[in-house]
Amino acid sequence: MHFIYPVDLSDDGADGFLAVVPNVTGCATDGATEHEVLREIADALDEAIAAAIIAKEDIPLPSPAKGHPTVTLGMLMAAKAALYITMRETETNNTALAAKMGLAETEIRRMLDPRHATKIGRLEDALALLGRRISVVVEAA
């Protein structure tokens, strides 16, 4: 799974730009420049995915970019989203994962909490126990 979403950019009619992530309902923002609007839509995407996790809803996955600009979910949020999706796919609840990790269930809740600054290594460990791994790709912006 990856979290690189296509963005629809358009003129907002007032000397600015509108950015929409079509895969994520309500994920839209505006800005004075393309650079600004792409930075703002990245924040909006993190917030939209956080809201889906908090509401225990499905996280929409991206469609192919097909020449559109893209926005990437922040690394920590991507790791939390991957854990959330994997737990749902494997039908692993918080208590079961806590037992596998030798932790209290409250620690799993913190790991899934989009507002908690979980260490990436802890998320890697949890994903590994569920048969997944995190890989990082660095590319030109």
mmCIF file of C-alpha atoms in Angstrom:
data_model
loop_
_atom_site.group_PDB
_atom_site.id
_atom_site.type_symbol
_atom_site.label_atom_id
_atom_site.label_comp_id
_atom_site.label_asym_id
_atom_site.label_seq_id
_atom_site.Cartn_x
_atom_site.Cartn_y
_atom_site.Cartn_z
ATOM 1 C CA MET A 1 0.000 0.000 0.000
ATOM 2 C CA HIS A 2 1.210 3.480 -0.712
ATOM 3 C CA PHE A 3 -0.143 6.893 0.154
ATOM 4 C CA ILE A 4 0.678 9.094 -2.847
ATOM 5 C CA TYR A 5 -2.549 10.767 -3.954
ATOM 6 C CA PRO A 6 -3.281 12.579 -7.222
ATOM 7 C CA VAL A 7 -4.333 16.215 -6.901
ATOM 8 C CA ASP A 8 -6.662 18.111 -9.202
ATOM 9 C CA LEU A 9 -5.395 21.698 -9.494
ATOM 10 C CA SER A 10 -7.471 24.481 -10.951
ATOM 11 C CA ASP A 11 -7.721 28.264 -11.052
ATOM 12 C CA ASP A 12 -9.912 29.462 -8.188
ATOM 13 C CA GLY A 13 -11.173 32.454 -10.197
ATOM 14 C CA ALA A 14 -9.516 34.953 -7.841
ATOM 15 C CA ASP A 15 -5.855 34.841 -8.921
ATOM 16 C CA GLY A 16 -5.211 31.721 -6.852
ATOM 17 C CA PHE A 17 -5.439 27.963 -7.053
ATOM 18 C CA LEU A 18 -7.790 25.275 -5.797
ATOM 19 C CA ALA A 19 -6.462 21.793 -4.947
ATOM 20 C CA VAL A 20 -8.678 18.748 -4.506
ATOM 21 C CA VAL A 21 -7.711 15.166 -3.661
ATOM 22 C CA PRO A 22 -10.469 13.353 -5.578
ATOM 23 C CA ASN A 23 -10.005 10.057 -3.717
ATOM 24 C CA VAL A 24 -10.669 11.652 -0.313
ATOM 25 C CA THR A 25 -14.087 13.208 0.187
ATOM 26 C CA GLY A 26 -13.865 16.808 1.355
ATOM 27 C CA CYS A 27 -10.085 17.045 0.985
ATOM 28 C CA ALA A 28 -9.703 20.434 -0.695
ATOM 29 C CA THR A 29 -8.009 23.758 -0.098
ATOM 30 C CA ASP A 30 -6.917 26.914 -1.863
ATOM 31 C CA GLY A 31 -3.771 28.989 -2.025
ATOM 32 C CA ALA A 32 -2.184 31.952 -3.736
ATOM 33 C CA THR A 33 0.426 29.902 -5.637
ATOM 34 C CA GLU A 34 0.728 26.312 -6.833
ATOM 35 C CA HIS A 35 3.502 25.725 -4.299
ATOM 36 C CA GLU A 36 1.368 27.066 -1.457
ATOM 37 C CA VAL A 37 -1.735 25.118 -2.426
ATOM 38 C CA LEU A 38 0.222 21.854 -2.714
ATOM 39 C CA ARG A 39 1.712 22.433 0.756
ATOM 40 C CA GLU A 40 -1.753 23.177 2.144
ATOM 41 C CA ILE A 41 -3.349 20.130 0.512
ATOM 42 C CA ALA A 42 -0.716 17.923 2.177
ATOM 43 C CA ASP A 43 -1.910 19.221 5.564
ATOM 44 C CA ALA A 44 -5.533 18.710 4.533
ATOM 45 C CA LEU A 45 -4.769 15.128 3.491
ATOM 46 C CA ASP A 46 -3.140 14.332 6.858
ATOM 47 C CA GLU A 47 -6.210 15.763 8.618
ATOM 48 C CA ALA A 48 -8.657 13.819 6.419
ATOM 49 C CA ILE A 49 -6.867 10.517 7.050
ATOM 50 C CA ALA A 50 -6.655 11.284 10.775
ATOM 51 C CA ALA A 51 -10.413 11.931 10.792
ATOM 52 C CA ALA A 52 -11.074 8.585 9.068
ATOM 53 C CA ILE A 53 -8.990 6.739 11.667
ATOM 54 C CA ILE A 54 -10.708 8.532 14.570
ATOM 55 C CA ALA A 55 -14.150 7.790 13.086
ATOM 56 C CA LYS A 56 -13.133 4.150 12.421
ATOM 57 C CA GLU A 57 -13.961 4.560 8.734
ATOM 58 C CA ASP A 58 -12.239 3.088 5.692
ATOM 59 C CA ILE A 59 -9.185 4.993 4.520
ATOM 60 C CA PRO A 60 -9.512 5.718 0.801
ATOM 61 C CA LEU A 61 -6.493 4.568 -1.163
ATOM 62 C CA PRO A 62 -5.115 6.665 -4.028
ATOM 63 C CA SER A 63 -5.846 6.129 -7.682
ATOM 64 C CA PRO A 64 -3.098 6.374 -10.335
ATOM 65 C CA ALA A 65 -1.830 9.934 -10.816
ATOM 66 C CA LYS A 66 -2.128 9.851 -14.633
ATOM 67 C CA GLY A 67 -0.068 13.016 -15.062
ATOM 68 C CA HIS A 68 -1.643 14.923 -12.179
ATOM 69 C CA PRO A 69 0.511 16.441 -9.449
ATOM 70 C CA THR A 70 0.613 14.305 -6.323
ATOM 71 C CA VAL A 71 0.601 14.781 -2.572
ATOM 72 C CA THR A 72 2.073 12.304 -0.125
ATOM 73 C CA LEU A 73 0.741 11.505 3.304
ATOM 74 C CA GLY A 74 3.244 12.467 6.015
ATOM 75 C CA MET A 75 5.505 9.597 7.120
ATOM 76 C CA LEU A 76 4.117 9.173 10.634
ATOM 77 C CA MET A 77 0.513 9.434 9.445
ATOM 78 C CA ALA A 78 1.258 6.964 6.628
ATOM 79 C CA ALA A 79 2.665 4.469 9.138
ATOM 80 C CA LYS A 80 -0.364 4.884 11.406
ATOM 81 C CA ALA A 81 -2.725 4.529 8.430
ATOM 82 C CA ALA A 82 -0.873 1.392 7.303
ATOM 83 C CA LEU A 83 -1.205 -0.112 10.776
ATOM 84 C CA TYR A 84 -4.884 0.821 10.940
ATOM 85 C CA ILE A 85 -5.601 -0.692 7.506
ATOM 86 C CA THR A 86 -3.545 -3.817 8.229
ATOM 87 C CA MET A 87 -5.287 -4.428 11.534
ATOM 88 C CA ARG A 88 -8.646 -4.193 9.781
ATOM 89 C CA GLU A 89 -7.526 -6.467 6.913
ATOM 90 C CA THR A 90 -6.136 -9.099 9.298
ATOM 91 C CA GLU A 91 -9.045 -8.716 11.719
ATOM 92 C CA THR A 92 -6.595 -8.005 14.529
ATOM 93 C CA ASN A 93 -8.043 -6.004 17.391
ATOM 94 C CA ASN A 94 -6.121 -3.811 19.811
ATOM 95 C CA THR A 95 -6.079 -6.465 22.523
ATOM 96 C CA ALA A 96 -4.674 -9.146 20.224
ATOM 97 C CA LEU A 97 -1.930 -6.875 18.891
ATOM 98 C CA ALA A 98 -1.090 -5.744 22.428
ATOM 99 C CA ALA A 99 -0.672 -9.390 23.461
ATOM 100 C CA LYS A 100 1.609 -10.086 20.469
ATOM 101 C CA MET A 101 3.724 -7.063 21.355
ATOM 102 C CA GLY A 102 3.726 -7.642 25.111
ATOM 103 C CA LEU A 103 2.103 -4.251 25.704
ATOM 104 C CA ALA A 104 -0.988 -2.880 27.377
ATOM 105 C CA GLU A 105 -3.937 -2.308 25.056
ATOM 106 C CA THR A 106 -3.717 1.422 25.809
ATOM 107 C CA GLU A 107 -0.353 1.483 23.999
ATOM 108 C CA ILE A 108 -2.024 0.195 20.819
ATOM 109 C CA ARG A 109 -4.667 2.902 21.138
ATOM 110 C CA ARG A 110 -1.893 5.497 21.345
ATOM 111 C CA MET A 111 -0.171 3.999 18.304
ATOM 112 C CA LEU A 112 -3.394 4.401 16.311
ATOM 113 C CA ASP A 113 -4.110 7.879 17.694
ATOM 114 C CA PRO A 114 -3.270 10.351 14.888
ATOM 115 C CA ARG A 115 -2.445 13.037 17.473
ATOM 116 C CA HIS A 116 0.008 10.903 19.477
ATOM 117 C CA ALA A 117 3.688 11.228 18.519
ATOM 118 C CA THR A 118 4.376 7.505 18.260
ATOM 119 C CA LYS A 119 7.950 6.507 17.512
ATOM 120 C CA ILE A 120 8.259 5.105 14.008
ATOM 121 C CA GLY A 121 10.123 2.050 15.322
ATOM 122 C CA ARG A 122 7.129 1.058 17.428
ATOM 123 C CA LEU A 123 4.891 1.214 14.340
ATOM 124 C CA GLU A 124 7.454 -0.814 12.370
ATOM 125 C CA ASP A 125 7.425 -3.491 15.073
ATOM 126 C CA ALA A 126 3.624 -3.672 15.086
ATOM 127 C CA LEU A 127 3.443 -3.915 11.303
ATOM 128 C CA ALA A 128 6.145 -6.610 11.259
ATOM 129 C CA LEU A 129 4.101 -8.726 13.677
ATOM 130 C CA LEU A 130 1.218 -8.428 11.207
ATOM 131 C CA GLY A 131 3.364 -9.441 8.231
ATOM 132 C CA ARG A 132 4.056 -5.982 6.814
ATOM 133 C CA ARG A 133 7.087 -3.724 6.621
ATOM 134 C CA ILE A 134 7.648 -0.052 6.062
ATOM 135 C CA SER A 135 9.886 1.067 3.231
ATOM 136 C CA VAL A 136 10.882 4.655 2.616
ATOM 137 C CA VAL A 137 11.436 6.150 -0.814
ATOM 138 C CA VAL A 138 13.156 9.486 -1.212
ATOM 139 C CA GLU A 139 12.662 11.224 -4.540
ATOM 140 C CA ALA A 140 12.904 14.666 -6.053
ATOM 141 C CA ALA A 141 10.105 16.956 -4.942
#
